[in-house]
Amino acid sequence: MSTGGKPHGLGKATQVVHSGHFGDPILGEVSVPIFQTSTFAFPSAEEGAARFSGQKAGYIYTRLANPTVRALEDSLATLEKGFGAMATATGMAAINTVFLALLDQGGHVVSTDCVYGATRVVLESEYARFGVRTAFVDTTDLGSIEGAIEPSTRLVFIETPTNPTMKITDIREAAAIAHRHGIPLVVDNTFASPYLQRPLELGADIVVHSLTKFLNGHSDVVGGAVVTSTEGHFKRIRRILSYFGGTMDPHQAWLILRGIKTLALRLEKAQGNALRLAEYLQRHPKVTWVRYPGLPGHPQFDIARKQMDGFGSMLCFGVKEGLQGGVAVMNSVRLITLAVSLGGVETLIEHPASMTHTSIPRDEREAAGISDDLVRLSVGCEDFEDLKEDLDQALSRISD
Ligand code: LCS
């Protein structure tokens, strides 16, 4: 079992550098070794039986546990201040493992309306096949969470900031509401990362991540994680993960461990760029609106300031001529890459209504605030002036 707890008392930048330990080095190695093995030899039949029965600790089989993956899990438990963490094959594997662990036939979910497209689709189309119903509500309005909870509600699921609309839900208040009804609050913390936001400290019960994004940070690997505040949730979700099999590969874990070491450096640089770009876009005559949690005009600016250590590096905006103008910008960028995903060192631009969130029906998309003119920017670590220049020349393609 992976429990955090090593450098809890240290500063955040120190934690990201030092939290991914393997334990006692074998040859004094500084980097965690990649234990690229599917299975582990038992010294005796008795020892094998003792490991299987849980009487003795020790590795058995990589789907169940692996030392490289465990080093990553220890790191995540430490950064999120959780009881324990589990690494998963992708972010969707993390989300589905939690749903499979907590939902039953006829169970009900209250979810943020604007969540990553696949999260919404899987609840709406796939779990629905098993009688699970979901109320998608604007969770920035706390009354709508309370109002949507039913006797059969098994969990409240929020994404904050939301992909791609950058709405912020008050985590502490959402947790209080869920707990009054005796149900857990699950938070997708992908957009903030534990460097900027730690939902478990604010009362949430379970955090999920797409590690593909900021935690890995280099657009070269997919992965996910679940972190829990209690042993009870940890054991239940670990059991489901082991049986359903959405576990992580050791090489994947090693790449993400390496990425995490520079999380502080990357995020500080990227969010500095993002704030300056948001301010620049806000002043630009071709830009009609900008949504970034660090702008005082953001509807939940005060909540973001209260629960986040920084405003992150995601933003979205609309331009003159709506979708047509946005397409012109996306087709004209030279340095910025037109691609989905986010959280890497390189700046990416995409159009949620026709890409990441296109599987959500249009009326539901619009109701959740994902308008056709919305362009999403994942701001990276380049020089600000170069990003500004690139956007400048791309925006100039929109006619006056
Ligand atoms: N949660 C959030 C908030 C996400 O943005 C994503 C992926 C996931 C979960 C799923 O993670 P995955 O399984 O891909 O590791 N978001 C994507 C996006 O906005 N563009 O491409 C993927």
PDB file of C-alpha atoms in Angstrom, residues 69-274:
ATOM      1  CA  VAL A  69       4.742   2.774  -9.930  1.00  0.00           C
ATOM      2  CA  ARG A  70       4.705   2.845  -6.133  1.00  0.00           C
ATOM      3  CA  ALA A  71       7.342   5.590  -6.094  1.00  0.00           C
ATOM      4  CA  LEU A  72       5.005   7.687  -8.244  1.00  0.00           C
ATOM      5  CA  GLU A  73       2.065   6.837  -5.985  1.00  0.00           C
ATOM      6  CA  ASP A  74       4.058   7.913  -2.913  1.00  0.00           C
ATOM      7  CA  SER A  75       4.899  11.184  -4.616  1.00  0.00           C
ATOM      8  CA  LEU A  76       1.248  11.882  -5.487  1.00  0.00           C
ATOM      9  CA  ALA A  77       0.013  11.010  -1.994  1.00  0.00           C
ATOM     10  CA  THR A  78       2.556  13.436  -0.557  1.00  0.00           C
ATOM     11  CA  LEU A  79       1.751  16.269  -2.984  1.00  0.00           C
ATOM     12  CA  GLU A  80      -2.024  15.898  -2.556  1.00  0.00           C
ATOM     13  CA  LYS A  81      -1.728  15.345   1.233  1.00  0.00           C
ATOM     14  CA  GLY A  82      -3.690  12.115   0.924  1.00  0.00           C
ATOM     15  CA  PHE A  83      -3.794   8.821   2.763  1.00  0.00           C
ATOM     16  CA  GLY A  84      -2.735   6.990  -0.387  1.00  0.00           C
ATOM     17  CA  ALA A  85      -2.573   7.255  -4.173  1.00  0.00           C
ATOM     18  CA  MET A  86      -3.081   4.864  -7.076  1.00  0.00           C
ATOM     19  CA  ALA A  87      -1.585   5.397 -10.514  1.00  0.00           C
ATOM     20  CA  THR A  88      -3.768   4.456 -13.482  1.00  0.00           C
ATOM     21  CA  ALA A  89      -3.265   3.922 -17.206  1.00  0.00           C
ATOM     22  CA  THR A  90      -4.961   7.229 -18.138  1.00  0.00           C
ATOM     23  CA  GLY A  91      -7.021   9.961 -16.544  1.00  0.00           C
ATOM     24  CA  MET A  92     -10.189   8.272 -17.812  1.00  0.00           C
ATOM     25  CA  ALA A  93      -9.075   5.020 -16.134  1.00  0.00           C
ATOM     26  CA  ALA A  94      -8.805   6.954 -12.849  1.00  0.00           C
ATOM     27  CA  ILE A  95     -12.261   8.502 -13.228  1.00  0.00           C
ATOM     28  CA  ASN A  96     -13.896   5.215 -14.255  1.00  0.00           C
ATOM     29  CA  THR A  97     -12.216   3.284 -11.445  1.00  0.00           C
ATOM     30  CA  VAL A  98     -13.717   5.709  -8.935  1.00  0.00           C
ATOM     31  CA  PHE A  99     -17.151   5.504 -10.572  1.00  0.00           C
ATOM     32  CA  LEU A 100     -17.028   1.692 -10.635  1.00  0.00           C
ATOM     33  CA  ALA A 101     -16.011   1.635  -6.973  1.00  0.00           C
ATOM     34  CA  LEU A 102     -18.688   4.012  -5.706  1.00  0.00           C
ATOM     35  CA  LEU A 103     -21.682   3.475  -7.983  1.00  0.00           C
ATOM     36  CA  ASP A 104     -24.206   0.688  -8.029  1.00  0.00           C
ATOM     37  CA  GLN A 105     -27.220  -0.128 -10.173  1.00  0.00           C
ATOM     38  CA  GLY A 106     -29.732   2.709  -9.960  1.00  0.00           C
ATOM     39  CA  GLY A 107     -27.187   4.965  -8.285  1.00  0.00           C
ATOM     40  CA  HIS A 108     -27.220   8.699  -8.938  1.00  0.00           C
ATOM     41  CA  VAL A 109     -24.405  11.204  -9.515  1.00  0.00           C
ATOM     42  CA  VAL A 110     -24.355  14.985  -9.172  1.00  0.00           C
ATOM     43  CA  SER A 111     -21.705  16.374 -11.515  1.00  0.00           C
ATOM     44  CA  THR A 112     -20.412  19.717 -12.716  1.00  0.00           C
ATOM     45  CA  ASP A 113     -22.132  20.372 -16.069  1.00  0.00           C
ATOM     46  CA  CYS A 114     -18.930  21.490 -17.755  1.00  0.00           C
ATOM     47  CA  VAL A 115     -16.533  18.569 -17.343  1.00  0.00           C
ATOM     48  CA  TYR A 116     -14.051  17.046 -19.787  1.00  0.00           C
ATOM     49  CA  GLY A 117     -16.099  15.685 -22.719  1.00  0.00           C
ATOM     50  CA  ALA A 118     -15.328  11.999 -22.129  1.00  0.00           C
ATOM     51  CA  THR A 119     -16.287  12.245 -18.447  1.00  0.00           C
ATOM     52  CA  ARG A 120     -19.678  13.610 -19.379  1.00  0.00           C
ATOM     53  CA  VAL A 121     -20.223  11.099 -22.188  1.00  0.00           C
ATOM     54  CA  VAL A 122     -19.263   8.087 -20.094  1.00  0.00           C
ATOM     55  CA  LEU A 123     -21.780   9.057 -17.391  1.00  0.00           C
ATOM     56  CA  GLU A 124     -24.483  10.019 -19.850  1.00  0.00           C
ATOM     57  CA  SER A 125     -24.182   7.126 -22.302  1.00  0.00           C
ATOM     58  CA  GLU A 126     -22.323   4.258 -20.681  1.00  0.00           C
ATOM     59  CA  TYR A 127     -23.191   4.180 -16.958  1.00  0.00           C
ATOM     60  CA  ALA A 128     -26.761   4.970 -17.987  1.00  0.00           C
ATOM     61  CA  ARG A 129     -26.850   1.438 -19.454  1.00  0.00           C
ATOM     62  CA  PHE A 130     -26.622   0.172 -15.870  1.00  0.00           C
ATOM     63  CA  GLY A 131     -29.366   2.436 -14.574  1.00  0.00           C
ATOM     64  CA  VAL A 132     -27.029   5.134 -13.268  1.00  0.00           C
ATOM     65  CA  ARG A 133     -28.461   8.635 -13.647  1.00  0.00           C
ATOM     66  CA  THR A 134     -26.486  11.886 -13.517  1.00  0.00           C
ATOM     67  CA  ALA A 135     -27.640  15.413 -12.768  1.00  0.00           C
ATOM     68  CA  PHE A 136     -25.290  17.822 -14.562  1.00  0.00           C
ATOM     69  CA  VAL A 137     -25.522  21.155 -12.769  1.00  0.00           C
ATOM     70  CA  ASP A 138     -23.617  24.419 -12.560  1.00  0.00           C
ATOM     71  CA  THR A 139     -21.684  23.616  -9.374  1.00  0.00           C
ATOM     72  CA  THR A 140     -20.410  27.205  -9.090  1.00  0.00           C
ATOM     73  CA  ASP A 141     -23.950  27.706  -7.756  1.00  0.00           C
ATOM     74  CA  LEU A 142     -23.831  25.746  -4.484  1.00  0.00           C
ATOM     75  CA  GLY A 143     -27.617  25.702  -4.220  1.00  0.00           C
ATOM     76  CA  SER A 144     -27.784  23.687  -7.431  1.00  0.00           C
ATOM     77  CA  ILE A 145     -25.609  20.951  -5.855  1.00  0.00           C
ATOM     78  CA  GLU A 146     -27.840  20.775  -2.799  1.00  0.00           C
ATOM     79  CA  GLY A 147     -30.973  20.822  -4.953  1.00  0.00           C
ATOM     80  CA  ALA A 148     -29.781  17.964  -7.185  1.00  0.00           C
ATOM     81  CA  ILE A 149     -28.921  15.492  -4.421  1.00  0.00           C
ATOM     82  CA  GLU A 150     -31.395  12.614  -4.097  1.00  0.00           C
ATOM     83  CA  PRO A 151     -31.622   9.686  -1.651  1.00  0.00           C
ATOM     84  CA  SER A 152     -29.864   7.492  -4.259  1.00  0.00           C
ATOM     85  CA  THR A 153     -27.019   9.962  -4.924  1.00  0.00           C
ATOM     86  CA  ARG A 154     -23.734   8.133  -4.358  1.00  0.00           C
ATOM     87  CA  LEU A 155     -21.227  10.904  -5.043  1.00  0.00           C
ATOM     88  CA  VAL A 156     -20.739  14.530  -6.029  1.00  0.00           C
ATOM     89  CA  PHE A 157     -18.206  14.984  -8.836  1.00  0.00           C
ATOM     90  CA  ILE A 158     -16.717  18.396  -9.560  1.00  0.00           C
ATOM     91  CA  GLU A 159     -14.077  19.663 -11.949  1.00  0.00           C
ATOM     92  CA  THR A 160     -12.459  22.952 -10.912  1.00  0.00           C
ATOM     93  CA  PRO A 161     -11.265  24.880 -12.825  1.00  0.00           C
ATOM     94  CA  THR A 162     -13.485  23.394 -15.537  1.00  0.00           C
ATOM     95  CA  ASN A 163     -12.293  22.254 -18.924  1.00  0.00           C
ATOM     96  CA  PRO A 164     -12.580  24.435 -20.980  1.00  0.00           C
ATOM     97  CA  THR A 165     -14.703  27.211 -19.434  1.00  0.00           C
ATOM     98  CA  MET A 166     -12.439  27.893 -16.401  1.00  0.00           C
ATOM     99  CA  LYS A 167     -15.341  28.002 -13.935  1.00  0.00           C
ATOM    100  CA  ILE A 168     -14.396  27.624 -10.280  1.00  0.00           C
ATOM    101  CA  THR A 169     -16.418  25.659  -7.705  1.00  0.00           C
ATOM    102  CA  ASP A 170     -15.909  26.318  -3.982  1.00  0.00           C
ATOM    103  CA  ILE A 171     -14.415  22.988  -2.886  1.00  0.00           C
ATOM    104  CA  ARG A 172     -14.826  23.536   0.858  1.00  0.00           C
ATOM    105  CA  GLU A 173     -18.517  24.382   0.494  1.00  0.00           C
ATOM    106  CA  ALA A 174     -19.172  21.550  -1.977  1.00  0.00           C
ATOM    107  CA  ALA A 175     -17.565  19.079   0.457  1.00  0.00           C
ATOM    108  CA  ALA A 176     -19.717  20.375   3.313  1.00  0.00           C
ATOM    109  CA  ILE A 177     -22.880  19.863   1.249  1.00  0.00           C
ATOM    110  CA  ALA A 178     -21.885  16.339   0.171  1.00  0.00           C
ATOM    111  CA  HIS A 179     -20.983  15.381   3.745  1.00  0.00           C
ATOM    112  CA  ARG A 180     -24.284  16.682   5.114  1.00  0.00           C
ATOM    113  CA  HIS A 181     -25.868  14.061   2.857  1.00  0.00           C
ATOM    114  CA  GLY A 182     -23.354  11.367   3.838  1.00  0.00           C
ATOM    115  CA  ILE A 183     -21.758  11.102   0.392  1.00  0.00           C
ATOM    116  CA  PRO A 184     -18.188  11.725  -0.835  1.00  0.00           C
ATOM    117  CA  LEU A 185     -16.942  14.650  -2.890  1.00  0.00           C
ATOM    118  CA  VAL A 186     -14.710  13.679  -5.823  1.00  0.00           C
ATOM    119  CA  VAL A 187     -12.625  16.449  -7.427  1.00  0.00           C
ATOM    120  CA  ASP A 188     -10.918  16.353 -10.826  1.00  0.00           C
ATOM    121  CA  ASN A 189      -7.806  18.396 -10.008  1.00  0.00           C
ATOM    122  CA  THR A 190      -6.188  18.079 -13.453  1.00  0.00           C
ATOM    123  CA  PHE A 191      -6.328  21.776 -14.395  1.00  0.00           C
ATOM    124  CA  ALA A 192      -4.726  23.015 -11.175  1.00  0.00           C
ATOM    125  CA  SER A 193      -2.385  20.159 -10.122  1.00  0.00           C
ATOM    126  CA  PRO A 194      -1.511  19.743  -6.428  1.00  0.00           C
ATOM    127  CA  TYR A 195       1.067  22.511  -6.767  1.00  0.00           C
ATOM    128  CA  LEU A 196      -1.789  25.038  -7.013  1.00  0.00           C
ATOM    129  CA  GLN A 197      -4.740  23.311  -5.329  1.00  0.00           C
ATOM    130  CA  ARG A 198      -5.099  20.481  -2.796  1.00  0.00           C
ATOM    131  CA  PRO A 199      -8.796  19.507  -2.583  1.00  0.00           C
ATOM    132  CA  LEU A 200      -8.289  16.937   0.203  1.00  0.00           C
ATOM    133  CA  GLU A 201      -7.050  19.712   2.498  1.00  0.00           C
ATOM    134  CA  LEU A 202     -10.296  21.564   1.726  1.00  0.00           C
ATOM    135  CA  GLY A 203     -12.490  18.621   2.732  1.00  0.00           C
ATOM    136  CA  ALA A 204     -12.796  16.594  -0.504  1.00  0.00           C
ATOM    137  CA  ASP A 205     -12.629  12.807  -0.141  1.00  0.00           C
ATOM    138  CA  ILE A 206     -11.127  11.727  -3.452  1.00  0.00           C
ATOM    139  CA  VAL A 207      -9.010  13.492  -6.079  1.00  0.00           C
ATOM    140  CA  VAL A 208      -8.618  12.276  -9.656  1.00  0.00           C
ATOM    141  CA  HIS A 209      -6.030  13.392 -12.182  1.00  0.00           C
ATOM    142  CA  SER A 210      -5.069  13.096 -15.764  1.00  0.00           C
ATOM    143  CA  LEU A 211      -1.299  12.870 -15.185  1.00  0.00           C
ATOM    144  CA  THR A 212      -0.995  13.287 -18.959  1.00  0.00           C
ATOM    145  CA  LYS A 213      -1.247  17.027 -18.313  1.00  0.00           C
ATOM    146  CA  PHE A 214       0.639  19.275 -15.847  1.00  0.00           C
ATOM    147  CA  LEU A 215       2.094  16.577 -13.606  1.00  0.00           C
ATOM    148  CA  ASN A 216       3.954  14.911 -16.460  1.00  0.00           C
ATOM    149  CA  GLY A 217       4.197  18.169 -18.347  1.00  0.00           C
ATOM    150  CA  HIS A 218       5.964  17.127 -21.545  1.00  0.00           C
ATOM    151  CA  SER A 219       3.183  15.902 -23.877  1.00  0.00           C
ATOM    152  CA  ASP A 220       4.897  12.534 -24.184  1.00  0.00           C
ATOM    153  CA  VAL A 221       2.953  10.112 -21.988  1.00  0.00           C
ATOM    154  CA  VAL A 222      -0.612   9.410 -20.808  1.00  0.00           C
ATOM    155  CA  GLY A 223      -1.502   8.485 -17.238  1.00  0.00           C
ATOM    156  CA  GLY A 224      -3.892   9.080 -14.388  1.00  0.00           C
ATOM    157  CA  ALA A 225      -4.236   8.878 -10.635  1.00  0.00           C
ATOM    158  CA  VAL A 226      -6.686   8.570  -7.769  1.00  0.00           C
ATOM    159  CA  VAL A 227      -5.771   9.959  -4.343  1.00  0.00           C
ATOM    160  CA  THR A 228      -7.975   9.361  -1.308  1.00  0.00           C
ATOM    161  CA  SER A 229      -8.172  10.943   2.119  1.00  0.00           C
ATOM    162  CA  THR A 230      -9.144   7.746   3.929  1.00  0.00           C
ATOM    163  CA  GLU A 231      -8.031   4.124   4.100  1.00  0.00           C
ATOM    164  CA  GLY A 232     -11.604   2.966   3.476  1.00  0.00           C
ATOM    165  CA  HIS A 233     -11.874   4.639   0.089  1.00  0.00           C
ATOM    166  CA  PHE A 234      -8.289   3.671  -0.725  1.00  0.00           C
ATOM    167  CA  LYS A 235      -8.923  -0.052  -0.169  1.00  0.00           C
ATOM    168  CA  ARG A 236     -12.228  -0.068  -2.044  1.00  0.00           C
ATOM    169  CA  ILE A 237     -10.823   1.758  -5.078  1.00  0.00           C
ATOM    170  CA  ARG A 238      -7.567  -0.248  -5.094  1.00  0.00           C
ATOM    171  CA  ARG A 239      -9.594  -3.456  -5.201  1.00  0.00           C
ATOM    172  CA  ILE A 240     -11.566  -2.225  -8.209  1.00  0.00           C
ATOM    173  CA  LEU A 241      -8.395  -1.007  -9.941  1.00  0.00           C
ATOM    174  CA  SER A 242      -6.709  -4.389  -9.476  1.00  0.00           C
ATOM    175  CA  TYR A 243      -9.689  -6.368 -10.786  1.00  0.00           C
ATOM    176  CA  PHE A 244     -10.709  -4.063 -13.654  1.00  0.00           C
ATOM    177  CA  GLY A 245      -7.072  -3.627 -14.626  1.00  0.00           C
ATOM    178  CA  GLY A 246      -6.642   0.045 -15.482  1.00  0.00           C
ATOM    179  CA  THR A 247      -3.215   0.100 -13.831  1.00  0.00           C
ATOM    180  CA  MET A 248      -0.037   1.885 -14.902  1.00  0.00           C
ATOM    181  CA  ASP A 249       3.051   0.502 -16.586  1.00  0.00           C
ATOM    182  CA  PRO A 250       6.457   1.065 -14.849  1.00  0.00           C
ATOM    183  CA  HIS A 251       7.983   2.932 -17.773  1.00  0.00           C
ATOM    184  CA  GLN A 252       5.013   5.280 -17.898  1.00  0.00           C
ATOM    185  CA  ALA A 253       5.414   5.840 -14.128  1.00  0.00           C
ATOM    186  CA  TRP A 254       9.105   6.640 -14.485  1.00  0.00           C
ATOM    187  CA  LEU A 255       8.490   9.276 -17.158  1.00  0.00           C
ATOM    188  CA  ILE A 256       5.842  10.948 -14.978  1.00  0.00           C
ATOM    189  CA  LEU A 257       8.138  10.821 -11.920  1.00  0.00           C
ATOM    190  CA  ARG A 258      10.732  12.670 -13.977  1.00  0.00           C
ATOM    191  CA  GLY A 259       8.176  15.215 -15.114  1.00  0.00           C
ATOM    192  CA  ILE A 260       6.963  15.936 -11.580  1.00  0.00           C
ATOM    193  CA  LYS A 261      10.426  17.063 -10.480  1.00  0.00           C
ATOM    194  CA  THR A 262      10.063  20.262 -12.547  1.00  0.00           C
ATOM    195  CA  LEU A 263       6.373  20.893 -11.785  1.00  0.00           C
ATOM    196  CA  ALA A 264       7.095  23.995  -9.680  1.00  0.00           C
ATOM    197  CA  LEU A 265       9.425  25.526 -12.267  1.00  0.00           C
ATOM    198  CA  ARG A 266       7.104  24.801 -15.163  1.00  0.00           C
ATOM    199  CA  LEU A 267       3.949  26.050 -13.497  1.00  0.00           C
ATOM    200  CA  GLU A 268       5.507  29.244 -12.161  1.00  0.00           C
ATOM    201  CA  LYS A 269       6.759  30.115 -15.633  1.00  0.00           C
ATOM    202  CA  ALA A 270       3.588  29.044 -17.449  1.00  0.00           C
ATOM    203  CA  GLN A 271       1.142  30.800 -15.138  1.00  0.00           C
ATOM    204  CA  GLY A 272       3.196  33.986 -15.332  1.00  0.00           C
ATOM    205  CA  ASN A 273       2.875  33.810 -19.121  1.00  0.00           C
ATOM    206  CA  ALA A 274      -0.844  32.998 -18.845  1.00  0.00           C
TER     207      ALA A 274
END
